[in-house]
Coordinates of C-alpha atoms and ligand atoms in Angstrom, one line a residue:
M1 CA -23.6 32.4 56.1
E2 CA -22.1 35.4 54.9
N3 CA -21.7 35.4 50.8
K4 CA -17.8 36.3 50.9
K5 CA -16.5 37.3 47.2
K6 CA -13.7 36.0 45.8
V7 CA -10.6 37.6 46.2
I8 CA -8.4 38.6 43.2
F9 CA -4.9 40.0 43.3
S10 CA -2.8 41.7 40.6
G11 CA -0.3 44.1 39.9
I12 CA 1.9 46.0 37.4
K13 CA 5.7 46.7 38.1
P14 CA 7.0 50.3 37.7
S15 CA 10.0 48.8 35.4
G16 CA 9.2 51.5 32.6
D17 CA 6.1 53.6 31.6
L18 CA 2.9 51.7 31.4
T19 CA 2.1 51.0 27.6
L20 CA -1.4 50.2 26.1
G21 CA -0.8 46.8 26.3
N22 CA -0.6 47.2 30.0
Y23 CA -3.8 48.9 29.9
L24 CA -5.6 46.7 27.3
G25 CA -4.4 43.6 28.8
A26 CA -4.7 44.1 32.4
I27 CA -6.0 47.4 33.7
K28 CA -9.3 47.7 31.1
N29 CA -10.3 44.2 32.6
W30 CA -9.9 44.9 36.3
V31 CA -12.2 47.6 36.0
K32 CA -14.6 45.0 35.1
L33 CA -14.2 43.1 38.2
Q34 CA -14.8 45.3 40.9
D35 CA -18.1 45.1 41.6
E36 CA -17.8 41.0 41.6
Y37 CA -14.7 40.1 43.6
D38 CA -12.8 41.5 46.6
C39 CA -9.7 43.2 44.7
Y40 CA -6.0 44.0 45.5
F41 CA -4.6 45.7 43.0
C42 CA -0.7 46.8 43.7
V43 CA 2.0 48.8 42.4
V44 CA 4.8 45.9 42.6
D45 CA 7.8 48.2 43.2
L46 CA 9.6 45.3 44.5
H47 CA 9.3 43.3 41.7
A48 CA 10.8 46.5 39.2
I49 CA 14.0 46.6 41.2
T50 CA 14.9 42.8 39.9
V51 CA 16.6 45.2 37.6
Q52 CA 18.5 48.2 37.7
Q53 CA 16.2 51.2 37.6
L54 CA 17.1 54.7 38.3
P55 CA 15.6 55.8 41.8
A56 CA 13.8 58.8 40.3
D57 CA 12.0 56.8 37.9
V58 CA 10.8 54.2 40.2
R59 CA 9.3 57.0 42.4
R60 CA 7.8 58.9 39.4
R61 CA 6.5 55.8 37.8
T62 CA 5.1 53.9 41.1
L63 CA 3.0 57.4 41.8
E64 CA 1.8 57.6 38.3
I65 CA 0.6 53.7 38.2
L66 CA -1.4 54.5 41.2
A67 CA -3.1 57.6 39.4
I68 CA -3.6 55.5 35.9
Y69 CA -5.3 52.9 38.0
I70 CA -7.4 55.1 39.4
A71 CA -7.9 57.5 36.4
A72 CA -9.0 54.2 34.3
G73 CA -11.8 53.1 36.5
I74 CA -10.7 51.6 39.5
D75 CA -12.7 52.9 42.3
P76 CA -10.2 53.3 45.5
E77 CA -13.1 52.8 47.8
K78 CA -14.0 49.4 46.4
N79 CA -10.6 47.9 46.0
T80 CA -7.4 47.8 48.0
L81 CA -4.9 50.2 46.1
F82 CA -1.4 49.9 47.3
I83 CA 2.6 50.3 47.2
Q84 CA 4.1 46.7 47.6
S85 CA 7.0 48.0 49.8
H86 CA 4.8 49.5 52.1
V87 CA 3.7 46.1 53.1
P88 CA 6.6 44.5 54.7
A89 CA 4.7 41.1 55.0
H90 CA 5.3 40.3 51.3
S91 CA 9.4 40.2 51.7
E92 CA 9.0 38.4 55.0
A93 CA 6.6 36.1 53.3
S94 CA 8.6 35.7 50.4
W95 CA 11.8 34.9 52.4
L96 CA 9.8 31.9 54.3
L97 CA 8.5 30.6 51.1
T98 CA 12.3 30.7 49.5
C99 CA 12.9 27.9 52.4
N100 CA 10.6 25.7 51.4
A101 CA 11.2 26.2 47.7
Y102 CA 13.6 24.1 45.8
M103 CA 16.6 25.0 43.5
G104 CA 15.3 22.2 40.7
E105 CA 11.8 24.1 40.3
M106 CA 13.1 27.4 40.3
S107 CA 15.7 26.6 37.5
R108 CA 13.1 25.3 35.3
M109 CA 11.1 28.7 35.2
T110 CA 11.2 29.1 31.6
Q111 CA 11.5 33.4 32.0
Y112 CA 14.4 32.8 33.9
K113 CA 16.2 30.4 31.7
D114 CA 15.5 32.8 28.9
K115 CA 16.7 35.9 30.6
A116 CA 20.0 34.0 32.0
Q117 CA 20.9 33.2 28.5
K118 CA 21.0 36.4 27.7
G119 CA 22.5 38.0 31.2
G120 CA 25.2 35.4 31.9
E121 CA 27.1 35.2 35.2
S122 CA 25.8 38.5 36.2
I123 CA 22.3 38.2 36.0
G124 CA 20.8 39.3 39.3
A125 CA 19.5 36.8 41.8
G126 CA 16.4 38.7 42.3
L127 CA 15.6 37.7 39.0
F128 CA 15.7 34.0 39.8
N129 CA 14.1 34.6 43.1
Y130 CA 11.1 36.6 42.0
P131 CA 8.4 33.8 41.6
I132 CA 8.3 33.4 45.3
L133 CA 7.9 36.9 45.8
M134 CA 4.8 36.7 43.1
A135 CA 3.5 33.3 45.3
A136 CA 4.0 35.5 48.7
D137 CA 2.0 38.4 47.4
V138 CA -0.8 36.3 46.0
L139 CA -0.8 33.9 48.9
L140 CA -0.7 36.5 51.5
Y141 CA -4.3 37.7 51.0
G142 CA -6.1 34.6 50.5
T143 CA -6.4 35.1 46.9
D144 CA -8.5 32.7 45.0
L145 CA -7.9 34.0 41.3
V146 CA -5.1 35.8 39.9
P147 CA -5.7 37.7 36.2
V148 CA -2.7 36.0 34.3
G149 CA -1.2 36.4 30.8
K150 CA 0.4 33.2 29.4
D151 CA 3.7 34.0 30.2
Q152 CA 3.1 34.2 33.9
V153 CA 1.3 30.8 33.7
Q154 CA 4.2 29.0 35.4
H155 CA 4.5 31.3 37.9
L156 CA 0.9 30.9 39.4
E157 CA 1.6 27.0 39.2
L158 CA 5.0 27.3 41.3
A159 CA 2.9 29.6 43.8
R160 CA 0.3 26.7 43.8
D161 CA 3.2 24.3 44.6
L162 CA 4.5 26.3 47.2
A163 CA 1.1 27.1 48.8
E164 CA 0.1 23.1 48.9
R165 CA 3.6 22.2 50.0
F166 CA 3.4 24.3 52.9
N167 CA -0.4 23.2 53.9
R168 CA 1.2 19.7 53.7
L169 CA 4.0 20.2 55.9
Y170 CA 2.7 22.4 58.3
S171 CA -1.1 22.7 58.3
P172 CA -3.5 24.1 55.9
T173 CA -2.7 27.8 55.9
F174 CA -3.3 29.0 52.5
V175 CA -5.8 29.3 49.6
V176 CA -4.4 27.7 46.5
P177 CA -4.9 30.1 43.9
E178 CA -6.6 29.7 40.5
P179 CA -5.8 31.5 37.4
Y180 CA -8.3 33.9 36.2
V181 CA -8.8 34.0 32.6
A182 CA -10.5 36.9 31.4
K183 CA -13.3 36.7 29.1
T184 CA -12.0 39.6 27.2
G185 CA -8.7 41.2 26.9
A186 CA -6.0 40.4 24.7
K187 CA -2.7 40.2 24.0
I188 CA -1.0 43.6 22.6
M189 CA 2.4 43.2 20.1
D190 CA 5.2 45.6 19.5
L191 CA 4.1 47.8 16.7
Q192 CA 7.4 47.5 14.9
D193 CA 8.2 43.6 15.6
P194 CA 4.4 42.4 15.5
T195 CA 6.2 39.1 16.8
K196 CA 6.8 40.0 20.4
K197 CA 4.5 41.5 22.9
M198 CA 4.5 45.1 23.3
A199 CA 6.6 45.9 26.6
K200 CA 7.6 48.8 28.7
S201 CA 11.1 47.8 28.8
E202 CA 11.3 47.9 25.2
E203 CA 14.1 50.3 23.8
N204 CA 12.2 51.2 20.3
P205 CA 9.9 54.2 21.4
N206 CA 8.5 53.4 18.2
G207 CA 7.3 49.8 19.0
S208 CA 5.3 50.5 21.8
I209 CA 2.4 53.1 22.6
Q210 CA 2.9 54.7 26.0
L211 CA -0.1 55.2 27.9
M212 CA 0.6 58.9 28.3
D213 CA 1.9 59.8 25.0
P214 CA 0.2 62.7 23.5
P215 CA -2.4 62.3 20.6
E216 CA 0.0 63.6 17.9
V217 CA 2.6 60.7 19.0
I218 CA 0.2 58.2 19.2
R219 CA -1.3 59.0 15.7
R220 CA 2.3 58.8 14.4
K221 CA 3.3 55.9 15.9
V222 CA -0.1 54.0 14.3
S223 CA 1.0 55.3 11.2
R224 CA 4.2 54.0 11.2
A225 CA 3.2 50.5 12.6
V226 CA 4.5 47.7 10.7
T227 CA 2.1 46.1 8.1
D228 CA 2.6 44.0 4.9
S229 CA 2.2 44.4 1.1
L230 CA -0.9 42.2 0.8
G231 CA -3.2 45.5 1.5
V232 CA -5.7 43.8 3.2
V233 CA -7.4 44.0 6.5
K234 CA -7.9 40.3 7.5
F235 CA -7.1 38.8 10.9
I236 CA -4.7 36.0 9.6
D237 CA -1.2 34.7 11.1
E238 CA 0.4 35.9 7.5
Q239 CA -0.2 39.5 8.7
P240 CA 0.7 39.8 12.5
G241 CA 0.9 43.5 12.2
V242 CA -2.7 44.1 10.8
K243 CA -4.0 41.1 13.1
N244 CA -2.6 43.2 16.0
L245 CA -3.8 46.5 14.7
I246 CA -7.4 44.5 14.4
T247 CA -7.2 43.3 18.1
I248 CA -6.5 46.8 19.5
L249 CA -9.5 48.4 17.9
S250 CA -11.8 45.3 18.7
T251 CA -10.8 45.7 22.5
I252 CA -11.1 49.1 22.3
T253 CA -14.5 49.5 20.4
G254 CA -16.1 46.2 21.2
E255 CA -16.8 45.7 17.2
T256 CA -16.3 42.0 16.4
I257 CA -13.2 40.9 14.2
E258 CA -15.4 39.8 11.5
E259 CA -17.4 43.2 11.8
I260 CA -13.8 45.1 11.6
E261 CA -12.9 42.9 8.3
N262 CA -16.1 43.8 6.7
K263 CA -15.9 47.5 7.4
Y264 CA -12.3 48.0 5.7
E265 CA -12.6 45.7 2.8
G266 CA -11.1 46.8 -0.4
M267 CA -10.5 50.2 1.5
G268 CA -6.3 49.5 1.8
Y269 CA -4.7 50.5 5.3
A270 CA -4.9 54.1 5.4
Q271 CA -8.3 54.7 6.7
F272 CA -7.9 51.8 8.9
K273 CA -4.8 53.1 10.6
T274 CA -6.5 56.6 11.0
D275 CA -9.5 54.8 12.8
V276 CA -6.9 52.4 15.0
A277 CA -5.2 56.0 16.0
E278 CA -8.5 58.0 17.0
A279 CA -10.1 54.9 18.9
I280 CA -6.6 54.9 21.0
V281 CA -7.0 58.7 21.2
S282 CA -10.2 58.6 22.7
E283 CA -10.1 56.1 25.0
L284 CA -6.9 57.5 26.4
E285 CA -7.3 60.9 26.3
P286 CA -9.8 61.2 29.5
I287 CA -7.4 58.8 31.3
Q288 CA -4.8 60.7 30.5
N289 CA -6.2 64.2 31.9
K290 CA -7.4 62.6 34.9
V291 CA -3.7 61.3 35.9
K292 CA -2.3 64.6 35.4
E293 CA -5.3 66.0 37.8
L294 CA -4.2 63.1 40.4
L295 CA -0.5 63.9 40.0
N296 CA -1.2 67.6 40.8
N297 CA -2.9 66.3 44.0
K298 CA -0.1 64.5 46.0
T299 CA -2.3 64.7 49.1
Y300 CA -5.1 62.7 47.7
L301 CA -2.7 60.0 46.1
E302 CA -0.9 59.7 49.5
S303 CA -4.2 59.3 51.3
I304 CA -5.3 56.3 48.8
Y305 CA -1.7 54.4 49.3
K306 CA -1.8 55.0 53.0
A307 CA -5.5 53.6 53.4
G308 CA -4.6 50.5 50.8
A309 CA -1.1 49.7 52.8
E310 CA -3.2 49.8 56.1
K311 CA -5.7 47.5 54.9
A312 CA -2.7 45.1 53.0
N313 CA -1.1 45.4 56.3
Y314 CA -4.1 44.3 58.1
V315 CA -4.6 41.2 56.1
S316 CA -1.3 40.3 55.3
M317 CA 0.2 40.4 58.9
K318 CA -2.5 37.6 59.7
T319 CA -1.4 35.7 57.5
L320 CA 2.2 36.2 58.0
R321 CA 1.9 35.7 61.6
K322 CA 0.3 32.2 61.1
M323 CA 3.5 30.9 58.8
Q324 CA 5.8 32.6 61.4
K325 CA 3.9 30.5 64.4
K326 CA 3.6 27.2 62.1
I327 CA 7.3 27.4 61.2
G328 CA 8.4 27.5 64.6
L329 CA 9.1 31.2 65.1
I330 CA 8.3 32.6 68.5
P331 CA 5.8 35.5 68.2
V332 CA 7.3 38.7 69.0
A333 CA 6.6 39.9 72.8
K334 CA 3.5 42.0 73.4
Ligands
AQP401 N1 1.9 43.7 25.6 C1 0.9 43.0 26.4 N2 -0.6 42.7 26.1 C2 -1.6 42.7 27.2 N3 -1.1 42.3 28.5 C3 0.1 43.1 28.7 N4 0.5 42.8 30.0 C4 1.9 43.4 29.6 N5 2.4 43.5 28.4 C5 0.7 43.3 28.0 C6 0.0 42.7 31.0 O1 0.3 43.8 31.9 C7 0.3 43.6 33.5 C8 1.8 44.1 33.6 O2 2.6 43.3 34.5 P1 3.9 43.5 34.8 O3 4.0 45.2 35.2 O4 4.1 43.1 36.2 O5 5.1 42.8 34.0 P2 5.1 42.3 32.4 O6 4.0 41.7 32.0 O7 6.2 42.0 32.2 O8 5.2 44.0 31.7 P3 6.0 44.5 30.5 O9 5.2 45.8 30.0 O10 6.1 43.3 29.7 O11 7.2 45.2 31.5 P4 8.6 44.6 31.2 O12 8.6 45.1 30.0 O13 8.9 45.4 32.4 O14 8.9 43.3 31.3 C9 0.3 42.2 33.3 O15 -1.2 41.4 33.8 C10 0.4 41.6 32.2 O16 0.1 40.2 31.6

C-alpha cells in the first residue's frame, strides 16, 4: 500500500505585520515539517477581517506573508501555499458546519469571551464564528495534524467535535485532526510587558520585533527590552523579561538554556542583550533581503498562489461536495 504522508494545515492571518513571535513560534517550525508531511500553509485573510482592517493593509500583508513563507525556506514546490479567500470551499464548508454547531459550545470559547468582555455589544459576529471557519480550514484537507499554540487548543477541540458530530450524523466524512506539538518552538513574549505574548496587533511598537524591522530598529528594541534589577541571566519566573530573551536566543542559536546561563554568568545584561540583538539580526536579515526580492517579482508570487489555489481548490472541493451531498443538497447539474 502507498505510504501516504500525514497532512498538516496551518496559517497566519494578515491582521498586522508579522512579528518575531510568528516566525519563531510558527514559520521556523514549519520549515522543518515539509519533508515529512504533506503541508498546506495558508494566508488566512478571511480570519484577518474578523476585526476591521484597512483594505490596503490586508492586500500588502497578504503578499508579504506569502513572500515571508518562501523566504524563510518553505518550498512552494513541496508544499501547498495559498490564500484562503481564493478557495471558496472554506466559506461554504464553514456555513455547513455552522448549521451543525451549538450556541452553547461556541459561547464557551474563552478567546471569544475575553474579546466580548472588551468589545461589548458591538463585537463582530465574525469573532464569534471564526472557530468554525478554522474548523472548515482544517477539515477540508483531511488534515491529520494541526500545529497549535496553547491559545488554540480549545478551537482545535471544537474542530474535532464538529468533525465527529458530522461523521456521526451523516457518515464518516472527516479525518478527526490531532494537535501537533512541536519539539522545538516557543512562546515569545512582549519586550515591554513580558507577561503577555508578542502579538502583531500590539500597539506599542517597542513591545514587538517586526519581521521586517531594519537591523538598527531590532538593536534598539532589544536594548530597551524590559529586564530587572537582579543583574543575572537566569531562566526563572521572577525574571520574565530575561527569560524571554533567553528563549529567543536559544530558539535561534540552538544553544541550551543552561549553556546560555553559564556563558553570561557574572556579566550583567549589556553583552547578553547585544548578543540577542545580533542573533536576531543575523537570522532575519537574509530572510528580509529575500522577501524584498520576492515582492519585486509579483509575477512569480502570483504564479505561486495561483498554483496553490488550484491544488487547494481541487482537494477542498472534493470534501465540500461530499458534505453537500450527505446533507441533502442537490449537486449542480453538469
Ligand atoms: N508570541 C508568539 N510566540 C509564539 N508563537 C506565536 N504565534 C503568534 N504569536 C506568537 C504563532 O503564530 C501563528 C499566527 O497565527 P495567527 O496569525 O492566526 O494569529 P495569532 O496567534 O493571534 O497571532 P498574533 O501575532 O497574536 O496576531 P493578532 O495580534 O492579530 O491576534 C500561530 O501559529 C501562533 O501560535
